[in-house]
């Protein structure tokens, strides 16, 4: 039988007898909760996902934490997941969401060696789009408070940090192009490249985003709504760029390949322009790609965070150190500028995903989950 530590007395409770148990504030954790569930495979998030309101609160196993989620992160890949592209063997219904931030309200006996009830943690684990999520203790990172900015580091920050460390070969004076530079992960690529003393070019879609990029130290923001990216790169960087951090795909990918310098490197961390299509891809001019790479001795590198999890803990520690030291900006977008207001409650996830795919976000999109009125936090 599963046993877990819970409540102020930190008792070990046998859950076969205790259908309710107390959290660290002394209030009963409910039997049921809300969560988002993929009920139909589709790249259309609204079509694929259903809000279920009467789901049992899960119980943590021996090495697990039960986290009451207070903030969850929205990622471009949420619709890849809802479309079943990551693991075709998984069939609906299944839980969704990659990352969360909240309080530990119960935990397994082994997990209690490293964590305590009431502790604030950020985590990278599936099923975060829920009021409560069971999280393996090894997937959690202790954080000082419930600041939503910590969510920006979990996927977006670590993707930029690890990919540039492992594949970017950054050094002083190199020219780095970051596409979707004002987005959740682009903001970190800009800052990390500047820390490496590189010259950074960033694409974005508005004057406000250009101003944001300038505030991060971006040397040449390009608002592609008012300036043709290809023309700017050709006229201002005729020798090409040394590194591209690319997350858009389609026509932007083609422009980035054309802009590579001799021995340039293009790191593909995504291709959001195609995710909403049935294939998940936007067309690229791949037929000439071998020639383009060969004539420049250039290279393409794919990066998928799951393949670099051995580097994850170290990356998180360094990013937390930079953020806590005031050396890293973690811009979050909570929907304050949206006509319908902030993204609050699981039902707002649909609006939040739309917000991302219409290109309106600046920084990491974060969804807040209301906490009980009795909470002291």
PDB file of C-alpha atoms in Angstrom, residues 76-251:
ATOM      1  CA  UNK A  76       4.673  25.606 -28.255  1.00  0.00           C
ATOM      2  CA  UNK A  77       5.049  21.831 -28.079  1.00  0.00           C
ATOM      3  CA  UNK A  78       1.834  21.414 -26.114  1.00  0.00           C
ATOM      4  CA  UNK A  79       0.052  20.957 -29.428  1.00  0.00           C
ATOM      5  CA  UNK A  80       2.670  18.505 -30.658  1.00  0.00           C
ATOM      6  CA  UNK A  81       1.848  16.506 -27.551  1.00  0.00           C
ATOM      7  CA  UNK A  82      -1.898  16.827 -28.084  1.00  0.00           C
ATOM      8  CA  UNK A  83      -1.386  15.658 -31.674  1.00  0.00           C
ATOM      9  CA  UNK A  84       0.393  12.507 -30.434  1.00  0.00           C
ATOM     10  CA  UNK A  85       3.652  13.316 -32.219  1.00  0.00           C
ATOM     11  CA  UNK A  86       6.045  12.506 -29.391  1.00  0.00           C
ATOM     12  CA  UNK A  87       4.893   8.993 -28.569  1.00  0.00           C
ATOM     13  CA  UNK A  88       2.433   7.536 -31.109  1.00  0.00           C
ATOM     14  CA  UNK A  89       1.894   4.507 -28.869  1.00  0.00           C
ATOM     15  CA  UNK A  90       0.089   6.655 -26.274  1.00  0.00           C
ATOM     16  CA  UNK A  91      -3.638   6.833 -27.015  1.00  0.00           C
ATOM     17  CA  UNK A  92      -6.242   9.209 -25.561  1.00  0.00           C
ATOM     18  CA  UNK A  93      -7.215   9.957 -22.934  1.00  0.00           C
ATOM     19  CA  UNK A  94      -3.935  11.173 -21.432  1.00  0.00           C
ATOM     20  CA  UNK A  95      -2.798  14.083 -19.289  1.00  0.00           C
ATOM     21  CA  UNK A  96      -1.025  17.106 -20.717  1.00  0.00           C
ATOM     22  CA  UNK A  97       1.325  19.882 -19.584  1.00  0.00           C
ATOM     23  CA  UNK A  98       5.110  19.748 -19.124  1.00  0.00           C
ATOM     24  CA  UNK A  99       6.032  22.036 -16.241  1.00  0.00           C
ATOM     25  CA  UNK A 100       4.662  23.485 -13.038  1.00  0.00           C
ATOM     26  CA  UNK A 101       5.377  25.468  -9.910  1.00  0.00           C
ATOM     27  CA  UNK A 102       3.678  24.893  -6.593  1.00  0.00           C
ATOM     28  CA  UNK A 103       3.775  23.607  -3.028  1.00  0.00           C
ATOM     29  CA  UNK A 104       4.491  20.078  -1.880  1.00  0.00           C
ATOM     30  CA  UNK A 105       1.359  19.029  -0.003  1.00  0.00           C
ATOM     31  CA  UNK A 106       2.227  15.352   0.497  1.00  0.00           C
ATOM     32  CA  UNK A 107       5.097  13.044  -0.338  1.00  0.00           C
ATOM     33  CA  UNK A 108       6.293   9.481  -0.239  1.00  0.00           C
ATOM     34  CA  UNK A 109       8.529   8.131   2.501  1.00  0.00           C
ATOM     35  CA  UNK A 110      11.700   8.020   0.364  1.00  0.00           C
ATOM     36  CA  UNK A 111      11.004  11.464  -1.077  1.00  0.00           C
ATOM     37  CA  UNK A 112      10.779  12.878   2.455  1.00  0.00           C
ATOM     38  CA  UNK A 113      14.546  12.395   2.785  1.00  0.00           C
ATOM     39  CA  UNK A 114      15.061  15.352   0.415  1.00  0.00           C
ATOM     40  CA  UNK A 115      11.815  17.335   0.488  1.00  0.00           C
ATOM     41  CA  UNK A 116       9.321  18.530   3.077  1.00  0.00           C
ATOM     42  CA  UNK A 117       5.618  19.275   3.067  1.00  0.00           C
ATOM     43  CA  UNK A 118       5.120  22.976   2.423  1.00  0.00           C
ATOM     44  CA  UNK A 119       8.244  23.329   0.289  1.00  0.00           C
ATOM     45  CA  UNK A 120       8.011  25.283  -2.966  1.00  0.00           C
ATOM     46  CA  UNK A 121       9.226  23.424  -6.040  1.00  0.00           C
ATOM     47  CA  UNK A 122       9.387  23.844  -9.785  1.00  0.00           C
ATOM     48  CA  UNK A 123       9.283  20.681 -11.852  1.00  0.00           C
ATOM     49  CA  UNK A 124       9.570  19.241 -15.327  1.00  0.00           C
ATOM     50  CA  UNK A 125       7.172  16.305 -15.532  1.00  0.00           C
ATOM     51  CA  UNK A 126       4.095  15.351 -17.573  1.00  0.00           C
ATOM     52  CA  UNK A 127       0.571  16.153 -16.436  1.00  0.00           C
ATOM     53  CA  UNK A 128       1.091  19.657 -15.065  1.00  0.00           C
ATOM     54  CA  UNK A 129      -2.184  21.033 -16.450  1.00  0.00           C
ATOM     55  CA  UNK A 130      -3.997  19.964 -13.292  1.00  0.00           C
ATOM     56  CA  UNK A 131      -4.721  21.284  -9.828  1.00  0.00           C
ATOM     57  CA  UNK A 132      -2.523  18.557  -8.316  1.00  0.00           C
ATOM     58  CA  UNK A 133       0.283  16.601  -9.990  1.00  0.00           C
ATOM     59  CA  UNK A 134       2.362  13.673  -8.774  1.00  0.00           C
ATOM     60  CA  UNK A 135       5.980  14.509  -9.509  1.00  0.00           C
ATOM     61  CA  UNK A 136       8.981  12.187  -9.122  1.00  0.00           C
ATOM     62  CA  UNK A 137      11.247  13.827  -6.549  1.00  0.00           C
ATOM     63  CA  UNK A 138      14.154  13.635  -8.998  1.00  0.00           C
ATOM     64  CA  UNK A 139      12.194  15.833 -11.476  1.00  0.00           C
ATOM     65  CA  UNK A 140      11.682  18.660  -8.972  1.00  0.00           C
ATOM     66  CA  UNK A 141      13.865  21.663  -8.210  1.00  0.00           C
ATOM     67  CA  UNK A 142      13.508  23.565  -4.922  1.00  0.00           C
ATOM     68  CA  UNK A 143      12.903  27.287  -5.503  1.00  0.00           C
ATOM     69  CA  UNK A 144      12.735  30.106  -2.952  1.00  0.00           C
ATOM     70  CA  UNK A 145       9.173  31.260  -3.655  1.00  0.00           C
ATOM     71  CA  UNK A 146       6.126  31.011  -5.879  1.00  0.00           C
ATOM     72  CA  UNK A 147       7.379  33.573  -8.399  1.00  0.00           C
ATOM     73  CA  UNK A 148       6.120  32.560 -11.854  1.00  0.00           C
ATOM     74  CA  UNK A 149       9.438  33.682 -13.346  1.00  0.00           C
ATOM     75  CA  UNK A 150      10.958  30.401 -12.203  1.00  0.00           C
ATOM     76  CA  UNK A 151       8.747  28.603 -14.724  1.00  0.00           C
ATOM     77  CA  UNK A 152      10.541  30.351 -17.559  1.00  0.00           C
ATOM     78  CA  UNK A 153      13.725  28.491 -16.700  1.00  0.00           C
ATOM     79  CA  UNK A 154      12.368  24.941 -16.699  1.00  0.00           C
ATOM     80  CA  UNK A 155      12.012  24.274 -20.438  1.00  0.00           C
ATOM     81  CA  UNK A 156      12.658  27.578 -22.172  1.00  0.00           C
ATOM     82  CA  UNK A 157      15.753  28.549 -20.211  1.00  0.00           C
ATOM     83  CA  UNK A 158      17.369  25.121 -20.137  1.00  0.00           C
ATOM     84  CA  UNK A 159      16.755  24.604 -23.855  1.00  0.00           C
ATOM     85  CA  UNK A 160      18.672  27.783 -24.647  1.00  0.00           C
ATOM     86  CA  UNK A 161      21.414  27.116 -22.098  1.00  0.00           C
ATOM     87  CA  UNK A 162      22.148  23.493 -22.980  1.00  0.00           C
ATOM     88  CA  UNK A 163      21.805  23.824 -26.751  1.00  0.00           C
ATOM     89  CA  UNK A 164      24.142  26.809 -26.932  1.00  0.00           C
ATOM     90  CA  UNK A 165      26.624  25.202 -24.533  1.00  0.00           C
ATOM     91  CA  UNK A 166      26.660  21.879 -26.345  1.00  0.00           C
ATOM     92  CA  UNK A 167      26.209  22.945 -29.949  1.00  0.00           C
ATOM     93  CA  UNK A 168      26.749  26.680 -30.291  1.00  0.00           C
ATOM     94  CA  UNK A 169      30.521  26.980 -29.793  1.00  0.00           C
ATOM     95  CA  UNK A 170      29.973  30.604 -28.785  1.00  0.00           C
ATOM     96  CA  UNK A 171      32.921  32.932 -28.354  1.00  0.00           C
ATOM     97  CA  UNK A 172      33.608  36.638 -28.289  1.00  0.00           C
ATOM     98  CA  UNK A 173      32.734  38.498 -31.467  1.00  0.00           C
ATOM     99  CA  UNK A 174      30.659  35.770 -33.100  1.00  0.00           C
ATOM    100  CA  UNK A 175      27.446  36.865 -34.786  1.00  0.00           C
ATOM    101  CA  UNK A 176      24.386  35.038 -33.452  1.00  0.00           C
ATOM    102  CA  UNK A 177      20.914  35.177 -35.002  1.00  0.00           C
ATOM    103  CA  UNK A 178      18.003  34.299 -32.708  1.00  0.00           C
ATOM    104  CA  UNK A 179      14.594  33.809 -34.350  1.00  0.00           C
ATOM    105  CA  UNK A 180      11.431  34.513 -32.331  1.00  0.00           C
ATOM    106  CA  UNK A 181      13.857  36.264 -30.021  1.00  0.00           C
ATOM    107  CA  UNK A 182      11.229  37.874 -27.772  1.00  0.00           C
ATOM    108  CA  UNK A 183       9.534  34.543 -27.041  1.00  0.00           C
ATOM    109  CA  UNK A 184       9.828  32.184 -24.109  1.00  0.00           C
ATOM    110  CA  UNK A 185      13.143  30.603 -25.105  1.00  0.00           C
ATOM    111  CA  UNK A 186      14.445  33.265 -27.489  1.00  0.00           C
ATOM    112  CA  UNK A 187      14.823  35.736 -24.619  1.00  0.00           C
ATOM    113  CA  UNK A 188      17.343  33.408 -22.976  1.00  0.00           C
ATOM    114  CA  UNK A 189      19.275  32.707 -26.176  1.00  0.00           C
ATOM    115  CA  UNK A 190      19.738  36.464 -26.610  1.00  0.00           C
ATOM    116  CA  UNK A 191      20.993  36.942 -23.059  1.00  0.00           C
ATOM    117  CA  UNK A 192      23.272  33.915 -23.004  1.00  0.00           C
ATOM    118  CA  UNK A 193      24.835  34.879 -26.322  1.00  0.00           C
ATOM    119  CA  UNK A 194      25.458  38.385 -24.987  1.00  0.00           C
ATOM    120  CA  UNK A 195      27.082  36.897 -21.878  1.00  0.00           C
ATOM    121  CA  UNK A 196      29.445  35.102 -24.263  1.00  0.00           C
ATOM    122  CA  UNK A 197      30.287  38.542 -25.757  1.00  0.00           C
ATOM    123  CA  UNK A 198      28.650  37.777 -29.092  1.00  0.00           C
ATOM    124  CA  UNK A 199      26.944  40.209 -31.453  1.00  0.00           C
ATOM    125  CA  UNK A 200      23.250  39.271 -31.355  1.00  0.00           C
ATOM    126  CA  UNK A 201      20.559  39.771 -33.989  1.00  0.00           C
ATOM    127  CA  UNK A 202      16.971  38.952 -32.989  1.00  0.00           C
ATOM    128  CA  UNK A 203      13.813  38.666 -35.066  1.00  0.00           C
ATOM    129  CA  UNK A 204      10.434  39.689 -33.648  1.00  0.00           C
ATOM    130  CA  UNK A 205       7.010  40.925 -34.753  1.00  0.00           C
ATOM    131  CA  UNK A 206       6.387  44.342 -33.171  1.00  0.00           C
ATOM    132  CA  UNK A 207       7.966  47.595 -32.073  1.00  0.00           C
ATOM    133  CA  UNK A 208       7.248  46.669 -28.452  1.00  0.00           C
ATOM    134  CA  UNK A 209       9.132  43.399 -28.847  1.00  0.00           C
ATOM    135  CA  UNK A 210      12.019  45.230 -30.516  1.00  0.00           C
ATOM    136  CA  UNK A 211      12.224  47.519 -27.496  1.00  0.00           C
ATOM    137  CA  UNK A 212      12.197  44.502 -25.190  1.00  0.00           C
ATOM    138  CA  UNK A 213      15.055  42.903 -27.134  1.00  0.00           C
ATOM    139  CA  UNK A 214      17.057  46.107 -26.959  1.00  0.00           C
ATOM    140  CA  UNK A 215      16.565  46.097 -23.185  1.00  0.00           C
ATOM    141  CA  UNK A 216      18.156  42.632 -23.102  1.00  0.00           C
ATOM    142  CA  UNK A 217      21.209  43.894 -24.984  1.00  0.00           C
ATOM    143  CA  UNK A 218      20.248  42.607 -28.446  1.00  0.00           C
ATOM    144  CA  UNK A 219      22.465  44.487 -30.901  1.00  0.00           C
ATOM    145  CA  UNK A 220      20.105  44.378 -33.884  1.00  0.00           C
ATOM    146  CA  UNK A 221      16.423  43.645 -33.334  1.00  0.00           C
ATOM    147  CA  UNK A 222      14.600  43.059 -36.633  1.00  0.00           C
ATOM    148  CA  UNK A 223      10.834  43.600 -36.660  1.00  0.00           C
ATOM    149  CA  UNK A 224       9.920  41.394 -39.601  1.00  0.00           C
ATOM    150  CA  UNK A 225       6.570  43.159 -39.962  1.00  0.00           C
ATOM    151  CA  UNK A 226       8.367  46.338 -41.047  1.00  0.00           C
ATOM    152  CA  UNK A 227      11.774  45.101 -42.284  1.00  0.00           C
ATOM    153  CA  UNK A 228      12.473  42.129 -44.584  1.00  0.00           C
ATOM    154  CA  UNK A 229      14.721  39.844 -42.561  1.00  0.00           C
ATOM    155  CA  UNK A 230      16.563  38.508 -45.597  1.00  0.00           C
ATOM    156  CA  UNK A 231      17.359  41.978 -46.905  1.00  0.00           C
ATOM    157  CA  UNK A 232      18.620  43.173 -43.528  1.00  0.00           C
ATOM    158  CA  UNK A 233      20.871  40.150 -43.120  1.00  0.00           C
ATOM    159  CA  UNK A 234      22.234  40.437 -46.644  1.00  0.00           C
ATOM    160  CA  UNK A 235      22.989  44.160 -46.429  1.00  0.00           C
ATOM    161  CA  UNK A 236      24.182  44.425 -42.817  1.00  0.00           C
ATOM    162  CA  UNK A 237      25.849  41.010 -42.429  1.00  0.00           C
ATOM    163  CA  UNK A 238      27.260  40.224 -45.886  1.00  0.00           C
ATOM    164  CA  UNK A 239      29.769  37.766 -44.409  1.00  0.00           C
ATOM    165  CA  UNK A 240      26.933  35.861 -42.761  1.00  0.00           C
ATOM    166  CA  UNK A 241      26.168  34.848 -39.187  1.00  0.00           C
ATOM    167  CA  UNK A 242      28.098  32.260 -37.220  1.00  0.00           C
ATOM    168  CA  UNK A 243      25.301  30.717 -35.152  1.00  0.00           C
ATOM    169  CA  UNK A 244      21.528  30.597 -35.622  1.00  0.00           C
ATOM    170  CA  UNK A 245      19.174  29.672 -32.783  1.00  0.00           C
ATOM    171  CA  UNK A 246      16.104  28.711 -34.806  1.00  0.00           C
ATOM    172  CA  UNK A 247      12.605  27.940 -33.555  1.00  0.00           C
ATOM    173  CA  UNK A 248      10.285  29.158 -36.332  1.00  0.00           C
ATOM    174  CA  UNK A 249      10.818  26.912 -39.348  1.00  0.00           C
ATOM    175  CA  UNK A 250       9.359  27.405 -42.831  1.00  0.00           C
ATOM    176  CA  UNK A 251      10.449  30.565 -44.627  1.00  0.00           C
TER     177      UNK A 251
END
